[in-house]
mmCIF file with all atom_site columns, C-alpha atoms in Angstrom:
data_model
loop_
_atom_site.group_PDB
_atom_site.id
_atom_site.type_symbol
_atom_site.label_atom_id
_atom_site.label_alt_id
_atom_site.label_comp_id
_atom_site.label_asym_id
_atom_site.label_entity_id
_atom_site.label_seq_id
_atom_site.pdbx_PDB_ins_code
_atom_site.Cartn_x
_atom_site.Cartn_y
_atom_site.Cartn_z
_atom_site.occupancy
_atom_site.B_iso_or_equiv
_atom_site.pdbx_formal_charge
_atom_site.auth_seq_id
_atom_site.auth_comp_id
_atom_site.auth_asym_id
_atom_site.auth_atom_id
_atom_site.pdbx_PDB_model_num
ATOM 1  C CA . MET A 1 1  ? -5.787  9.477   -7.435  1.00 89.00 ? 1  MET A CA 1
ATOM 2  C CA . LEU A 1 2  ? -4.748  6.111   -8.805  1.00 93.00 ? 2  LEU A CA 1
ATOM 3  C CA . ILE A 1 3  ? -1.011  5.605   -8.168  1.00 94.00 ? 3  ILE A CA 1
ATOM 4  C CA . THR A 1 4  ? 0.928   4.875   -11.361 1.00 94.00 ? 4  THR A CA 1
ATOM 5  C CA . LYS A 1 5  ? 4.533   5.027   -12.434 1.00 95.00 ? 5  LYS A CA 1
ATOM 6  C CA . ALA A 1 6  ? 3.764   8.410   -14.015 1.00 95.00 ? 6  ALA A CA 1
ATOM 7  C CA . ASN A 1 7  ? 2.514   10.074  -10.830 1.00 94.00 ? 7  ASN A CA 1
ATOM 8  C CA . LEU A 1 8  ? 4.552   8.243   -8.186  1.00 94.00 ? 8  LEU A CA 1
ATOM 9  C CA . ASN A 1 9  ? 6.465   11.494  -7.413  1.00 93.00 ? 9  ASN A CA 1
ATOM 10 C CA . ASN A 1 10 ? 3.220   13.057  -6.145  1.00 92.00 ? 10 ASN A CA 1
ATOM 11 C CA . VAL A 1 11 ? 3.051   10.533  -3.273  1.00 93.00 ? 11 VAL A CA 1
ATOM 12 C CA . THR A 1 12 ? 4.846   10.979  0.049   1.00 93.00 ? 12 THR A CA 1
ATOM 13 C CA . PHE A 1 13 ? 7.118   8.073   1.076   1.00 95.00 ? 13 PHE A CA 1
ATOM 14 C CA . GLU A 1 14 ? 9.035   7.386   4.261   1.00 94.00 ? 14 GLU A CA 1
ATOM 15 C CA . ASN A 1 15 ? 12.191  6.729   2.172   1.00 97.00 ? 15 ASN A CA 1
ATOM 16 C CA . GLU A 1 16 ? 13.451  5.422   -1.145  1.00 97.00 ? 16 GLU A CA 1
ATOM 17 C CA . ASP A 1 17 ? 12.864  1.770   -0.133  1.00 97.00 ? 17 ASP A CA 1
ATOM 18 C CA . ALA A 1 18 ? 9.162   2.419   0.393   1.00 96.00 ? 18 ALA A CA 1
ATOM 19 C CA . ARG A 1 19 ? 8.958   4.195   -2.996  1.00 97.00 ? 19 ARG A CA 1
ATOM 20 C CA . LEU A 1 20 ? 10.722  1.320   -4.754  1.00 97.00 ? 20 LEU A CA 1
ATOM 21 C CA . LEU A 1 21 ? 8.368   -1.258  -3.202  1.00 97.00 ? 21 LEU A CA 1
ATOM 22 C CA . ILE A 1 22 ? 5.310   0.637   -4.420  1.00 96.00 ? 22 ILE A CA 1
ATOM 23 C CA . LEU A 1 23 ? 6.942   1.162   -7.823  1.00 97.00 ? 23 LEU A CA 1
ATOM 24 C CA . ASP A 1 24 ? 7.344   -2.638  -8.002  1.00 97.00 ? 24 ASP A CA 1
ATOM 25 C CA . VAL A 1 25 ? 3.635   -3.056  -7.214  1.00 96.00 ? 25 VAL A CA 1
ATOM 26 C CA . VAL A 1 26 ? 2.358   -0.610  -9.842  1.00 95.00 ? 26 VAL A CA 1
ATOM 27 C CA . SER A 1 27 ? 4.824   -1.966  -12.405 1.00 96.00 ? 27 SER A CA 1
ATOM 28 C CA . HIS A 1 28 ? 4.443   -5.699  -11.958 1.00 96.00 ? 28 HIS A CA 1
ATOM 29 C CA . THR A 1 29 ? 0.994   -6.382  -10.537 1.00 94.00 ? 29 THR A CA 1
ATOM 30 C CA . SER A 1 30 ? -2.576  -5.630  -11.440 1.00 93.00 ? 30 SER A CA 1
ATOM 31 C CA . ALA A 1 31 ? -3.211  -4.038  -8.038  1.00 92.00 ? 31 ALA A CA 1
ATOM 32 C CA . CYS A 1 32 ? -4.884  -0.643  -7.891  1.00 92.00 ? 32 CYS A CA 1
ATOM 33 C CA . LEU A 1 33 ? -3.551  1.793   -5.281  1.00 93.00 ? 33 LEU A CA 1
ATOM 34 C CA . TYR A 1 34 ? -5.538  4.939   -4.540  1.00 91.00 ? 34 TYR A CA 1
ATOM 35 C CA . TYR A 1 35 ? -3.926  7.852   -2.674  1.00 89.00 ? 35 TYR A CA 1
ATOM 36 C CA . TYR A 1 36 ? -6.354  10.469  -1.262  1.00 84.00 ? 36 TYR A CA 1
ATOM 37 C CA . ASP A 1 37 ? -4.762  12.003  1.826   1.00 68.00 ? 37 ASP A CA 1
ATOM 38 C CA . THR A 1 38 ? -1.734  14.125  1.029   1.00 68.00 ? 38 THR A CA 1
ATOM 39 C CA . GLU A 1 39 ? -0.828  14.042  4.698   1.00 79.00 ? 39 GLU A CA 1
ATOM 40 C CA . ILE A 1 40 ? -0.243  10.256  4.644   1.00 85.00 ? 40 ILE A CA 1
ATOM 41 C CA . GLU A 1 41 ? 3.301   8.947   4.349   1.00 90.00 ? 41 GLU A CA 1
ATOM 42 C CA . ILE A 1 42 ? 3.714   5.469   2.916   1.00 92.00 ? 42 ILE A CA 1
ATOM 43 C CA . THR A 1 43 ? 6.109   3.699   5.240   1.00 93.00 ? 43 THR A CA 1
ATOM 44 C CA . VAL A 1 44 ? 8.300   0.723   4.431   1.00 95.00 ? 44 VAL A CA 1
ATOM 45 C CA . PHE A 1 45 ? 6.072   -1.427  6.654   1.00 94.00 ? 45 PHE A CA 1
ATOM 46 C CA . MET A 1 46 ? 2.940   -0.354  4.664   1.00 93.00 ? 46 MET A CA 1
ATOM 47 C CA . ALA A 1 47 ? 4.705   -0.796  1.325   1.00 95.00 ? 47 ALA A CA 1
ATOM 48 C CA . LEU A 1 48 ? 5.868   -4.332  2.265   1.00 95.00 ? 48 LEU A CA 1
ATOM 49 C CA . LYS A 1 49 ? 2.323   -5.326  3.275   1.00 94.00 ? 49 LYS A CA 1
ATOM 50 C CA . ILE A 1 50 ? 0.825   -3.817  0.114   1.00 94.00 ? 50 ILE A CA 1
ATOM 51 C CA . ARG A 1 51 ? 3.443   -5.587  -2.059  1.00 95.00 ? 51 ARG A CA 1
ATOM 52 C CA . GLU A 1 52 ? 2.956   -8.917  -0.317  1.00 94.00 ? 52 GLU A CA 1
ATOM 53 C CA . ARG A 1 53 ? -0.819  -8.837  -0.708  1.00 93.00 ? 53 ARG A CA 1
ATOM 54 C CA . ALA A 1 54 ? -0.721  -7.543  -4.265  1.00 93.00 ? 54 ALA A CA 1
ATOM 55 C CA . TYR A 1 55 ? 1.514   -10.393 -5.396  1.00 95.00 ? 55 TYR A CA 1
ATOM 56 C CA . ARG A 1 56 ? -0.597  -12.936 -3.499  1.00 93.00 ? 56 ARG A CA 1
ATOM 57 C CA . ALA A 1 57 ? -3.772  -11.581 -5.104  1.00 92.00 ? 57 ALA A CA 1
ATOM 58 C CA . ASP A 1 58 ? -2.144  -11.763 -8.565  1.00 93.00 ? 58 ASP A CA 1
ATOM 59 C CA . SER A 1 59 ? -1.070  -15.386 -7.988  1.00 92.00 ? 59 SER A CA 1
ATOM 60 C CA . GLN A 1 60 ? -4.675  -16.213 -7.077  1.00 92.00 ? 60 GLN A CA 1
ATOM 61 C CA . ALA A 1 61 ? -6.065  -14.148 -9.948  1.00 88.00 ? 61 ALA A CA 1
ATOM 62 C CA . SER A 1 62 ? -7.991  -11.998 -7.435  1.00 87.00 ? 62 SER A CA 1
ATOM 63 C CA . PRO A 1 63 ? -8.520  -8.253  -7.924  1.00 84.00 ? 63 PRO A CA 1
ATOM 64 C CA . TYR A 1 64 ? -6.778  -6.146  -5.297  1.00 86.00 ? 64 TYR A CA 1
ATOM 65 C CA . SER A 1 65 ? -6.944  -2.452  -4.432  1.00 86.00 ? 65 SER A CA 1
ATOM 66 C CA . VAL A 1 66 ? -5.826  -0.334  -1.536  1.00 85.00 ? 66 VAL A CA 1
ATOM 67 C CA . SER A 1 67 ? -7.245  3.072   -0.596  1.00 84.00 ? 67 SER A CA 1
ATOM 68 C CA . LEU A 1 68 ? -4.846  5.235   1.336   1.00 82.00 ? 68 LEU A CA 1
ATOM 69 C CA . MET A 1 69 ? -7.396  7.657   2.738   1.00 72.00 ? 69 MET A CA 1
ATOM 70 C CA . ASP A 1 70 ? -6.366  8.517   6.251   1.00 60.00 ? 70 ASP A CA 1
ATOM 71 C CA . SER A 1 71 ? -3.005  8.521   7.931   1.00 54.00 ? 71 SER A CA 1
ATOM 72 C CA . SER A 1 72 ? -4.591  7.342   11.176  1.00 55.00 ? 72 SER A CA 1
ATOM 73 C CA . HIS A 1 73 ? -6.167  4.313   9.509   1.00 52.00 ? 73 HIS A CA 1
ATOM 74 C CA . PRO A 1 74 ? -5.396  1.332   11.771  1.00 44.00 ? 74 PRO A CA 1
ATOM 75 C CA . SER A 1 75 ? -4.697  -0.974  8.810   1.00 56.00 ? 75 SER A CA 1
ATOM 76 C CA . PHE A 1 76 ? -1.388  0.727   8.215   1.00 51.00 ? 76 PHE A CA 1
ATOM 77 C CA . LYS A 1 77 ? -0.105  0.886   11.770  1.00 51.00 ? 77 LYS A CA 1
ATOM 78 C CA . LYS A 1 78 ? 2.639   -1.528  12.771  1.00 51.00 ? 78 LYS A CA 1
ATOM 79 C CA . PRO A 1 79 ? 1.068   -4.040  15.171  1.00 46.00 ? 79 PRO A CA 1
ATOM 80 C CA . SER A 1 80 ? 2.253   -3.917  18.753  1.00 47.00 ? 80 SER A CA 1
ATOM 81 C CA . ARG A 1 81 ? 3.948   -6.949  20.275  1.00 44.00 ? 81 ARG A CA 1
ATOM 82 C CA . THR A 1 82 ? 1.105   -7.571  22.711  1.00 38.00 ? 82 THR A CA 1
ATOM 83 C CA . TRP A 1 83 ? -1.767  -7.072  20.267  1.00 36.00 ? 83 TRP A CA 1
ATOM 84 C CA . GLN A 1 84 ? -1.825  -7.746  16.544  1.00 35.00 ? 84 GLN A CA 1
ATOM 85 C CA . LYS A 1 85 ? -4.794  -6.399  14.651  1.00 34.00 ? 85 LYS A CA 1
ATOM 86 C CA . ALA A 1 86 ? -5.728  -7.958  11.322  1.00 34.00 ? 86 ALA A CA 1
ATOM 87 C CA . ALA A 1 87 ? -5.473  -5.407  8.585   1.00 36.00 ? 87 ALA A CA 1
ATOM 88 C CA . SER A 1 88 ? -8.594  -4.643  6.595   1.00 36.00 ? 88 SER A CA 1
ATOM 89 C CA . TRP A 1 89 ? -7.985  -4.162  2.913   1.00 38.00 ? 89 TRP A CA 1
ATOM 90 C CA . SER A 1 90 ? -10.445 -3.110  0.285   1.00 40.00 ? 90 SER A CA 1
ATOM 91 C CA . LEU A 1 91 ? -10.861 -5.547  -2.638  1.00 37.00 ? 91 LEU A CA 1
ATOM 92 C CA . SER A 1 92 ? -12.255 -4.287  -5.914  1.00 42.00 ? 92 SER A CA 1
ATOM 93 C CA . THR A 1 93 ? -11.792 -4.610  -9.608  1.00 39.00 ? 93 THR A CA 1
ATOM 94 C CA . CYS A 1 94 ? -9.310  -2.315  -11.288 1.00 55.00 ? 94 CYS A CA 1
ATOM 95 C CA . SER A 1 95 ? -10.443 -0.631  -14.517 1.00 44.00 ? 95 SER A CA 1
#
């Protein structure tokens, strides 16, 4: 499902801060956020990364979308101190 202000309550968040960050993204950017896995919890860390990249894409007039498909997806894990993996984000046009 495409995350919107109307269906935000159907998404699982770590806490209110994470929900407010995603609300900001869907309210103030052209980013498309897709939520498929009802077992996934959007953490504050994930929400901050999504918000940062959504605003950066908007400032560069680039389309931006995120698919939250799998709670074990490495893109949404907090990097360890000894090894930081670059997150892979899906870019596509929002309709």
